[in-house]
Short mmCIF file of C-alpha atoms in Angstrom, two decimals:
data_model
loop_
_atom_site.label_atom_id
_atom_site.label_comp_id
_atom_site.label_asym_id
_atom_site.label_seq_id
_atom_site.Cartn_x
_atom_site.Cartn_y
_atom_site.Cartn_z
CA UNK A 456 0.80 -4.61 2.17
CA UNK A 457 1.89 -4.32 5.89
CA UNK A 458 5.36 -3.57 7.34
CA UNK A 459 6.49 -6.58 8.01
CA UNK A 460 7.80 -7.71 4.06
CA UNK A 461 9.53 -4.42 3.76
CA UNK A 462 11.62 -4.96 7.36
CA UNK A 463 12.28 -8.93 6.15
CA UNK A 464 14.26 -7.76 2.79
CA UNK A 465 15.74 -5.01 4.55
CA UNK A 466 17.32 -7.18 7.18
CA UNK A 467 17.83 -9.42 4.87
CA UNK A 468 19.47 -7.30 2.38
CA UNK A 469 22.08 -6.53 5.57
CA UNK A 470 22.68 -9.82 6.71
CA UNK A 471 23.43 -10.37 2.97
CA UNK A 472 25.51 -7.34 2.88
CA UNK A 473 27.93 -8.49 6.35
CA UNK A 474 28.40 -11.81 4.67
CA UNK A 475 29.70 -10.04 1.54
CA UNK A 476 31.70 -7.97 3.59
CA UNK A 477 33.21 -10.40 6.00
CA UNK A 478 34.35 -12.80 2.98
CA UNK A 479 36.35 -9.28 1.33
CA UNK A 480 37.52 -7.78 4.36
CA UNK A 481 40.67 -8.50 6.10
CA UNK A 482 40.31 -11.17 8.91
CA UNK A 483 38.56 -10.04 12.11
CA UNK A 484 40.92 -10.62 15.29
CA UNK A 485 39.39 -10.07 18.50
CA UNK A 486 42.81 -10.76 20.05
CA UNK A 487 44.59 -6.83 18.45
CA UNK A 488 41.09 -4.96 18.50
CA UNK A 489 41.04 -1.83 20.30
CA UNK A 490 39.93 -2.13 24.26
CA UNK A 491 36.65 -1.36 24.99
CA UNK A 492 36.79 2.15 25.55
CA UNK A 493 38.86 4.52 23.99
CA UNK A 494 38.75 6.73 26.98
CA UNK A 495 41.58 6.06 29.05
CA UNK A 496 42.84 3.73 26.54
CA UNK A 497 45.56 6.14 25.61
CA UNK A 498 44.97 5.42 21.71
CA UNK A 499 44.20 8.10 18.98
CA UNK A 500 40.80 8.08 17.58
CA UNK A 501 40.43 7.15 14.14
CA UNK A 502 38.88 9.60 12.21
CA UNK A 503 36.40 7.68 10.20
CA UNK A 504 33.48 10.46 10.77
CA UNK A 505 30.93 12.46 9.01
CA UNK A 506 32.90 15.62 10.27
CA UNK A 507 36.61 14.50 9.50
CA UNK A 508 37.74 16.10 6.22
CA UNK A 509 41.01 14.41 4.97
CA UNK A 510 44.18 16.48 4.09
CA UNK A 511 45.55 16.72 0.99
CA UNK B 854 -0.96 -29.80 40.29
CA UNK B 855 -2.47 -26.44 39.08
CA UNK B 856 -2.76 -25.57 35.55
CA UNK B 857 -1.04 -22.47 35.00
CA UNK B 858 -2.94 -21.92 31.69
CA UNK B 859 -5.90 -20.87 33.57
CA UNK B 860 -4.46 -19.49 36.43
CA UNK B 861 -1.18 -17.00 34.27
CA UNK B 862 -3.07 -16.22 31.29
CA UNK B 863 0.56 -15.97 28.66
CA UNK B 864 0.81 -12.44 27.30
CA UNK B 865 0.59 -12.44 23.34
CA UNK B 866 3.07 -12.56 21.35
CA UNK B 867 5.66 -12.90 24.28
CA UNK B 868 7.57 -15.83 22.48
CA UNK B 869 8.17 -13.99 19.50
CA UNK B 870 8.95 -10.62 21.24
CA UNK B 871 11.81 -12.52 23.53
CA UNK B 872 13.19 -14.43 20.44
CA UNK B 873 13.68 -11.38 18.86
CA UNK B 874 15.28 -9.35 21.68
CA UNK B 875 17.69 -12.77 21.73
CA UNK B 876 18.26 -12.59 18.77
CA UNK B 877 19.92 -8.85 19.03
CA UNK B 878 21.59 -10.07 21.93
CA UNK B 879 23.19 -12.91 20.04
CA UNK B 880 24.46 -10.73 17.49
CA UNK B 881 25.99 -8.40 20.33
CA UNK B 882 27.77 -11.12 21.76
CA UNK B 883 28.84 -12.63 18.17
CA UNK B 884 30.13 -9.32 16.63
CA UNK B 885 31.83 -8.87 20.39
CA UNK B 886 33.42 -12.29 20.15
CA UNK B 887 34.40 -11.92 16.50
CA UNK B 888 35.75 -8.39 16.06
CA UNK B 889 36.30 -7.19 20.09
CA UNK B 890 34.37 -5.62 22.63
CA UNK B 891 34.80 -2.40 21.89
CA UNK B 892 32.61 -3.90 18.24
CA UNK B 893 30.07 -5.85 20.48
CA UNK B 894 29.38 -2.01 22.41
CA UNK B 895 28.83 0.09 19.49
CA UNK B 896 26.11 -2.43 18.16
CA UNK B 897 24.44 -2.20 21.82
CA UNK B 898 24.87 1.39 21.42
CA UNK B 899 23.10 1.67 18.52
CA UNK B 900 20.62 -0.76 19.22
CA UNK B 901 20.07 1.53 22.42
CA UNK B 902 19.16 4.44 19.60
CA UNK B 903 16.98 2.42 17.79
CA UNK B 904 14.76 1.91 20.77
CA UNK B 905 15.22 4.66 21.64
CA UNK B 906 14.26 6.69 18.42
CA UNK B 907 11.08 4.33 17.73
CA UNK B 908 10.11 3.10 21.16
CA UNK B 909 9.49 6.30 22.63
CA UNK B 910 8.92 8.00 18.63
CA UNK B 911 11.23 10.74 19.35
CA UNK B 912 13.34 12.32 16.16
CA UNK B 913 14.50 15.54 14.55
CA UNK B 914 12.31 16.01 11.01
CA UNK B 915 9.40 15.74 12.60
CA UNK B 916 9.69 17.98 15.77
CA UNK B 917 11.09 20.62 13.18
CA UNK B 918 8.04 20.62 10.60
CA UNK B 919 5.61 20.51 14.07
CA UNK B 920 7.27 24.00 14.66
CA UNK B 921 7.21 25.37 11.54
CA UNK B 922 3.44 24.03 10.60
CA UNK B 923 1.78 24.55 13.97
CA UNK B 924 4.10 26.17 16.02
CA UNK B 925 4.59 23.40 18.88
CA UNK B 926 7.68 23.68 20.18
CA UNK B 927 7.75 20.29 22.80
CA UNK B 928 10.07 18.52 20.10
CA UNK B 929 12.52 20.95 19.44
CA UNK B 930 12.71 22.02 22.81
CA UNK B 931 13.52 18.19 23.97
CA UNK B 932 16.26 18.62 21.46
CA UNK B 933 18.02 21.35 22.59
CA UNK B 934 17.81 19.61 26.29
CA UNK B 935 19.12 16.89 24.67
CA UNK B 936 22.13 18.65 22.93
CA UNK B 937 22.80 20.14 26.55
CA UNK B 938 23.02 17.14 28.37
CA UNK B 939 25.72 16.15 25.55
CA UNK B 940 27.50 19.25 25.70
CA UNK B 941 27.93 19.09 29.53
CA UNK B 942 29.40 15.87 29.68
CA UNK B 943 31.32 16.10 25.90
CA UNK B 944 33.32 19.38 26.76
CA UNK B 945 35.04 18.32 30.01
CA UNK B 946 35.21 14.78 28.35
CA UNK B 947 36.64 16.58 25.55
CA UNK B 948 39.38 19.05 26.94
CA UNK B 949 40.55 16.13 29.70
CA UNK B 950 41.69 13.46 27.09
CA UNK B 951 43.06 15.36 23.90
CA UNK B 952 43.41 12.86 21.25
CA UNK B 953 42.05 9.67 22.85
CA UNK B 954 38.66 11.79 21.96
CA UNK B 955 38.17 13.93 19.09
CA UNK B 956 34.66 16.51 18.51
CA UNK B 957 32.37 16.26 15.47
CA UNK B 958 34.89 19.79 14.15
CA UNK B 959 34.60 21.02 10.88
CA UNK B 960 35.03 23.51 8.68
CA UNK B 961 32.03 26.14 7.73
CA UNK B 962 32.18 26.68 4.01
CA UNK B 963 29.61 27.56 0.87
CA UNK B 964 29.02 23.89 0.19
CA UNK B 965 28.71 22.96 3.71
CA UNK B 966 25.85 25.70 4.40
CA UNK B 967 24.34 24.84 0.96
CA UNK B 968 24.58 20.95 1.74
CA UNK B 969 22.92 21.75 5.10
CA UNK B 970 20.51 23.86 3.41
CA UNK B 971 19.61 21.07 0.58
CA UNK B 972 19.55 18.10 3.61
CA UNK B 973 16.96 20.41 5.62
CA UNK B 974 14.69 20.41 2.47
CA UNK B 975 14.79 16.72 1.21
CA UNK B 976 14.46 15.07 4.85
CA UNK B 977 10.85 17.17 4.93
CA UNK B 978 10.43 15.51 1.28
CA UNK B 979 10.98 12.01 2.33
CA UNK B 980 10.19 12.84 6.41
CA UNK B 981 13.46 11.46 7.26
CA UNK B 982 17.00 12.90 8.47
CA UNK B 983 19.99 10.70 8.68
CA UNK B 984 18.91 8.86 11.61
CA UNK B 985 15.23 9.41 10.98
CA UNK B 986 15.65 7.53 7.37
CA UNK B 987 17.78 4.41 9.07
CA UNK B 988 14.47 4.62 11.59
CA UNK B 989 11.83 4.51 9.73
CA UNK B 990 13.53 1.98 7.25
CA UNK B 991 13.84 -0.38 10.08
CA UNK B 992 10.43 -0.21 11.52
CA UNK B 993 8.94 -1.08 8.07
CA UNK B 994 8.21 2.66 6.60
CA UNK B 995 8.23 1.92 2.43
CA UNK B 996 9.64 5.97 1.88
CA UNK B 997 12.13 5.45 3.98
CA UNK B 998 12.98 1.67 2.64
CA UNK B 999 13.39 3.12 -0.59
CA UNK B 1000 15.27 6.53 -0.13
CA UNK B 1001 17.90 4.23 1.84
CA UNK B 1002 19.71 2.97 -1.06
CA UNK B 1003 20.02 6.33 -2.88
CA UNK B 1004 20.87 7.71 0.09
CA UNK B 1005 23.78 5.05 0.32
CA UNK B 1006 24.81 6.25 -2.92
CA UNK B 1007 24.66 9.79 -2.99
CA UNK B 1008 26.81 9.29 0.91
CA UNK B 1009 29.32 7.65 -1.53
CA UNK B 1010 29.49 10.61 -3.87
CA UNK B 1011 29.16 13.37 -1.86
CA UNK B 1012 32.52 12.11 0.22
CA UNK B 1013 33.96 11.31 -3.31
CA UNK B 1014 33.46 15.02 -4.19
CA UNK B 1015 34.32 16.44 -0.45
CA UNK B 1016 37.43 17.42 -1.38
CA UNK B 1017 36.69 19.85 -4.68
CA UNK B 1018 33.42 20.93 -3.08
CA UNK B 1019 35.36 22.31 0.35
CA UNK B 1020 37.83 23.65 -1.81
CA UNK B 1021 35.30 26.31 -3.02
CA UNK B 1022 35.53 28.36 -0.10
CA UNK B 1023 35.82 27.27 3.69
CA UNK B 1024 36.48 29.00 6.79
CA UNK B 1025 39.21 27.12 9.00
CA UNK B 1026 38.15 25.06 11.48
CA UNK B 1027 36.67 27.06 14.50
CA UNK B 1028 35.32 24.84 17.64
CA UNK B 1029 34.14 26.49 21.10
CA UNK B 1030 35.52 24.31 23.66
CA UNK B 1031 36.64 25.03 27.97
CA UNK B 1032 34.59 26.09 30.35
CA UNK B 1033 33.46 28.91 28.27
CA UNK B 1034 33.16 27.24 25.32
CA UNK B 1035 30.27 25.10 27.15
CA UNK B 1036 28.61 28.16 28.87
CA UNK B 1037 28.47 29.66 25.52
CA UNK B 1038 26.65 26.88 24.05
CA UNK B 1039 24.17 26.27 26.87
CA UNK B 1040 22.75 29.95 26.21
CA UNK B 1041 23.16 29.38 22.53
CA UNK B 1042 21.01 26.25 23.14
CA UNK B 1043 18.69 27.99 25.97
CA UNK B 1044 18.19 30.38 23.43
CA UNK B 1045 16.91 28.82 20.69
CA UNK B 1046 14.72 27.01 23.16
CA UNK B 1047 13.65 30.09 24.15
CA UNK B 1048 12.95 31.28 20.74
CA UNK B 1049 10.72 28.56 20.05
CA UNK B 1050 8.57 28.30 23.22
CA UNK B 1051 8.08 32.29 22.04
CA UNK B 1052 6.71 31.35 18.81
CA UNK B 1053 4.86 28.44 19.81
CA UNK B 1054 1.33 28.12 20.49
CA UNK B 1055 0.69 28.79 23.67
CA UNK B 1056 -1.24 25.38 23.91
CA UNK B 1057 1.80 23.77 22.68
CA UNK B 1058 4.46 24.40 24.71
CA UNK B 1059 4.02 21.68 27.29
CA UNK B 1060 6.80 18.36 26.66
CA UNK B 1061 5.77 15.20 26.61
CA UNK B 1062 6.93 12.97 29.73
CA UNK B 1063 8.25 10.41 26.69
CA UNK B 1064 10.37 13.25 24.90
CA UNK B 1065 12.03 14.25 28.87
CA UNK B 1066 12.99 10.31 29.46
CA UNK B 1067 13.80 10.64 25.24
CA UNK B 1068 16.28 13.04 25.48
CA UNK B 1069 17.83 11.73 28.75
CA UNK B 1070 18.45 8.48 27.34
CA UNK B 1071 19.57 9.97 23.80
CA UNK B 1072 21.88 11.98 25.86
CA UNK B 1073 23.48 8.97 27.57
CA UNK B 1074 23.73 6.77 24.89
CA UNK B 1075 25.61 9.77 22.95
CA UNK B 1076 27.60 10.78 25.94
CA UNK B 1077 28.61 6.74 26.20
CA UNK B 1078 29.42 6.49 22.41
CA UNK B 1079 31.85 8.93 22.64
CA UNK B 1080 33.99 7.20 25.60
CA UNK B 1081 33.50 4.17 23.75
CA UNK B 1082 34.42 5.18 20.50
CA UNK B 1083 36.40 8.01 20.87
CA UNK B 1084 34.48 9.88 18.72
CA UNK B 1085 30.90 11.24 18.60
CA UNK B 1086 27.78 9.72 16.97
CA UNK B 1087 27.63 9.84 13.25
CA UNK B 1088 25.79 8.58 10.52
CA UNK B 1089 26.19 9.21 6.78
CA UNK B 1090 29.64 7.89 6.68
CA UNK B 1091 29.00 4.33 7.35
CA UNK B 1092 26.17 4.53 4.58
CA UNK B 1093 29.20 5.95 1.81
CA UNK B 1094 31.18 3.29 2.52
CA UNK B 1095 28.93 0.55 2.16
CA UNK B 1096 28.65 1.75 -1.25
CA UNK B 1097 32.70 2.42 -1.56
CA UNK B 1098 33.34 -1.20 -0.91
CA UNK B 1099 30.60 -2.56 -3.00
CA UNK B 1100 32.20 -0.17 -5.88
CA UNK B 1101 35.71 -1.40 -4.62
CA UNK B 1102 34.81 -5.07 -5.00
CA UNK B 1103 33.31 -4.52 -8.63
CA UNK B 1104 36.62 -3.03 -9.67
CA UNK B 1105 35.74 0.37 -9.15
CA UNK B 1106 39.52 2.78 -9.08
CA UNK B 1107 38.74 5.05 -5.79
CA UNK B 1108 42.54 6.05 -5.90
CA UNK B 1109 40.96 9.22 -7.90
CA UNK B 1110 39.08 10.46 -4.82
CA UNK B 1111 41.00 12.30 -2.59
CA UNK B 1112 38.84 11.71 0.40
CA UNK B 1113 38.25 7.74 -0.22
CA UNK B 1114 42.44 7.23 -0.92
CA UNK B 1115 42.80 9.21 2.49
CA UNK B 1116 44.97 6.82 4.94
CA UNK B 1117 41.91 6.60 7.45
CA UNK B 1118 39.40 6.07 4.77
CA UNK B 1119 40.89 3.33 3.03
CA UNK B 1120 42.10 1.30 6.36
CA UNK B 1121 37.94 1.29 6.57
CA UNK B 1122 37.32 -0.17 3.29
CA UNK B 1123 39.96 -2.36 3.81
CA UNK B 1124 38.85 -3.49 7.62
CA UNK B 1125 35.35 -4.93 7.51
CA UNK B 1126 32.04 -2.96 8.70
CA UNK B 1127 31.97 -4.72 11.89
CA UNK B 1128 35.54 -2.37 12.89
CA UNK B 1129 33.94 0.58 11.18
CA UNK B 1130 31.84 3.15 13.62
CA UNK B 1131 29.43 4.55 12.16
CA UNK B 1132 28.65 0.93 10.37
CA UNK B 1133 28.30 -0.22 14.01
CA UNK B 1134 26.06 2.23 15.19
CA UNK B 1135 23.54 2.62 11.88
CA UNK B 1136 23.49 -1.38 11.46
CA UNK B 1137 21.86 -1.05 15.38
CA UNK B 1138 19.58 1.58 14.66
CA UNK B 1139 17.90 0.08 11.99
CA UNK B 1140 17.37 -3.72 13.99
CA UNK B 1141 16.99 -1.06 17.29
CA UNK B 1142 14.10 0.51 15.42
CA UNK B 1143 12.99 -3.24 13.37
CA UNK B 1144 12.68 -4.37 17.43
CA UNK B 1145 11.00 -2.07 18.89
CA UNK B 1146 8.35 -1.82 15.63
CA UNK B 1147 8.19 -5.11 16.14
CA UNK B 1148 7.52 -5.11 20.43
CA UNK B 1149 4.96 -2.56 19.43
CA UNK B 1150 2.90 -3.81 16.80
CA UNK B 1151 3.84 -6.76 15.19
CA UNK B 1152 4.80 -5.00 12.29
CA UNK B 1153 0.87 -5.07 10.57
CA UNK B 1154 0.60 -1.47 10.00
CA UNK B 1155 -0.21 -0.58 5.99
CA UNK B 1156 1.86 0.87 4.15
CA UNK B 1157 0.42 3.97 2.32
CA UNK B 1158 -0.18 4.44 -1.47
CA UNK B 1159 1.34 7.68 -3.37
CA UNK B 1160 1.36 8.09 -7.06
CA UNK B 1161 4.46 7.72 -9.37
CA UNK B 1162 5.73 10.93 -8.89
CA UNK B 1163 6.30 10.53 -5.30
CA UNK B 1164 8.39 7.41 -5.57
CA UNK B 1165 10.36 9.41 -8.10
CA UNK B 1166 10.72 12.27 -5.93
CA UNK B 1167 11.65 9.49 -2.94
CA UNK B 1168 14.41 8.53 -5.14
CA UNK B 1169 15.81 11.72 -5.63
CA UNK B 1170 15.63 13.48 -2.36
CA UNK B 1171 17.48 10.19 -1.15
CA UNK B 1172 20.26 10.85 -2.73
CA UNK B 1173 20.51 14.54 -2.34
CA UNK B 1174 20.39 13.62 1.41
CA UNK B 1175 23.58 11.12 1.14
CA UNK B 1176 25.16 13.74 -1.29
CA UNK B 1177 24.24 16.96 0.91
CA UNK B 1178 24.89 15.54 3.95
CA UNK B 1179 28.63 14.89 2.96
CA UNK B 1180 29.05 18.15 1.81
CA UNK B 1181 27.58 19.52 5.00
CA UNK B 1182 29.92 17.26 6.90
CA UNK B 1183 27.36 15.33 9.19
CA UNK B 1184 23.41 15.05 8.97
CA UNK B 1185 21.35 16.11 11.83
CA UNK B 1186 23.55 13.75 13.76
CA UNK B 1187 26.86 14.08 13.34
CA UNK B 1188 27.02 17.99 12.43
CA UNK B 1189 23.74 19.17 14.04
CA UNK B 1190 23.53 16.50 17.33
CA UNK B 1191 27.05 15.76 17.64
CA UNK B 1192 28.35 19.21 15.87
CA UNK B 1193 26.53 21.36 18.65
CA UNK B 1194 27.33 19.36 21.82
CA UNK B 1195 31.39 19.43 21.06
CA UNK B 1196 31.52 23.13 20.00
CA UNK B 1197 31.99 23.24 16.36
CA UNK B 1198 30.89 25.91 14.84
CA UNK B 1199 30.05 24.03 11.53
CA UNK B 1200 27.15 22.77 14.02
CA UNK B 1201 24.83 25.71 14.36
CA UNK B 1202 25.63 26.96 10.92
CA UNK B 1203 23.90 23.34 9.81
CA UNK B 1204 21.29 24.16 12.26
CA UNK B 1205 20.64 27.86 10.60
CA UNK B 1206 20.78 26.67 7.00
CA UNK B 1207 18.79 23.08 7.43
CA UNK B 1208 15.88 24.45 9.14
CA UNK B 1209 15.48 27.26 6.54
CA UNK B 1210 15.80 24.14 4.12
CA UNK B 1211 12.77 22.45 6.04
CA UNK B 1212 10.60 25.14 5.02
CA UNK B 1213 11.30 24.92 1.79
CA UNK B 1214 10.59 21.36 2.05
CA UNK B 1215 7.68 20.86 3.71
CA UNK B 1216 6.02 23.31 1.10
CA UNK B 1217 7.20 20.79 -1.75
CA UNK B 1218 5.87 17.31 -0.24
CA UNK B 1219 2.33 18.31 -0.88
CA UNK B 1220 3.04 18.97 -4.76
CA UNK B 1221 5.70 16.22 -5.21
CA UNK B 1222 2.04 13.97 -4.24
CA UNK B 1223 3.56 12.49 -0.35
CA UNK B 1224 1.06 13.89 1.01
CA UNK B 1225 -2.79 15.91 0.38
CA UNK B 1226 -2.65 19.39 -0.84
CA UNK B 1227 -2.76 22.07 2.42
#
């Protein structure tokens, strides 16, 4: 077997997993997403990160 | 009227190569017009490490069981170049804009050294660290294809656990950061660079041209991540929440988990993947690393055989990496890679206890059957 079945159902397993996740999720709104960069932007980062340990 | 057939002999493959570098464009633009720009970015960004990663076949497992097996240094070395360039734009970065930007800063703690310690062993197992396994995945390696879902899952219950495991024993949270925070970790880093072109062969010393222009563009891509995102490159916790809301949407209650009913954490599971980070960044990596496979090769390599066992051990060490690296608080990116080059401490104590892990797993992948007895 070559590489090229394995990298099909991944990608396809991901494509399959965004449209799961897109019809669960709340709406996307480009119009109140963040700017493009969040340095200068003046916003607090979010703190969705390997590192971030949450407070009890 | 000339035929051009004869005269511009088409290079093969180019119609398929340009379709699929559309393709990732398309999807830049799409998640950019759907869920912002600051969305479309973080794909491009992690595209960039995909390409990066594979295109050039730069990485962090491999470099480290090169040292430890023959003593060439040229891949760790690149690293610690690598982690400099970071550092020297991420401190300044850092200390200039207090809150817009936050470090990779976390506590050191018994689980965190012993999660390090685990992750260094099973990413010799299945030759594949956090970014490594996305990698490899993507460019069609079977291993790596399969650990990926059990590395998912254990992501999901390590950062279910987080909370109990910390509460074991952890140091507070000590990050080096100024002026003399940086200088510190440039000799840290020029020591351990040191260190290794000491031990290595002298015939190995020498780096590769592709792991210089590898470890300048890591660097940038890293350094533009973090002005982008506002926080540095991670990995593991985009894979646990895949899993958290696949678990959510089968009914699963995650209001027992004191790190998935955090504020932050559940605005992700409730926001979808294409507002989430890490999501952003690992979804790139693996088409980043699918593309560039593909430019390469076509994707026709074979994929080897290995007996039972190994598959089982596959499984396994895939989940002890998604369950270790959570406890560790980042895998070799976001505590080792991103750790190091904002000043956490919890950084080089990942560094310390995942490369003693390494040895300990690179003697086991010859007995668990990935690979011909030494």
């Amino acid at each position: 077997m070559t590489r090229r079945p394995v990298v099909l159902i991944l990608l396809t397993a991901a494509a399959g997993f965004l449209a799961f996740d897109l019809a669960r999720s709340a709406p996307l709104d480009p119009y109140l997403a963040p700017p493009l960069f969040a340095l200068g932007s003046g916003q607090a980062a979010g703190g969705a990160h390997c590192a971030a340990l949450p407070a009890r | 009227m000339t035929d051009s057939s004869q005269t511009m002999p088409v290079p093969p493959r180019i119609l398929p190569r340009t379709a699929a570098f559309g393709l990732c464009a398309l999807a830049v633009l799409a998640v950019a017009a759907m869920a912002g720009p600051r969305s479309g970015a973080l794909l491009m960004i992690g595209l960039g490490f995909g390409l990066v990663l594979e295109g050039l076949r730069f990485g962090f497992t491999g470099p480290w069981r090169r040292m430890i097996l023959q003593r060439d240094a040229s891949g760790l070395v690149a690293q610690m170049v690598c982690l400099a360039l970071v550092a020297a734009a991420a401190f300044p970065m850092l200390a200039a804009h207090p809150g817009e930007l936050v470090g990779a800063h976390a506590p050191v703690g018994y689980a965190m050294v012993g999660g390090a310690f685990v992750f260094g062993a099973c990413m010799q197992i299945v030759l594949g660290c956090g970014s490594g396994t996305l990698v490899n995945a993507g460019s069609g390696n079977l291993v790596s294809a399969i650990a990926l879902p059990f590395f998912c899952l254990g992501s999901f219950f390590g950062a279910y656990h987080l909370v109990w495991w910390t509460e074991l024993g952890a140091l507070p949270v000590a990050a080096l950061t100024g002026t003399g925070g940086l200088a510190l970790t440039l000799v840290l880093l020029a020591s351990v660079a040191g260190l290794a072109m000491a031990l290595a062969d002298p015939g190995k010393r020498a780096i590769p041209a592709r792991y210089w222009l590898a470890a300048v563009l890591l660097a940038g891509l890293a350094i533009l991540h973090l002005a982008v995102a506002g926080q540095p490159w991670g990995v593991v916790y985009g894979l646990g929440l895949w899993v958290a809301k696949g678990a959510a949407a089968l009914g699963a209650d995650l209001s027992g988990s004191a790190f998935w009913w955090a504020p932050a954490n559940a605005e992700r599971l409730r926001e979808s993947v294409l507002t989430d980070v890490t999501s952003l960044t690992d979804l790139g990596l693996i088409a980043g690393a699918a593309l560039a496979a593909f430019w390469r090769d076509g994707l026709t390599g074979r994929i080897a055989d290995h007996p039972a066992r190994a598959w089982v051990a596959v499984v396994i060490a895939g989940f002890l990496l998604g369950y270790s690296s959570r406890l560790a608080f980042g895998c070799n990116i976001g505590a080792f890679f991103s750790g190091i080059s904002t000043g956490s401490l919890h950084g080089w104590a990942w560094f310390a206890a995942a490369f003693t892990g390494s040895w300990y797993g690179i003697q086991l992948r010859p007995l668990l059957g990935l690979e011909a007895r030494r």
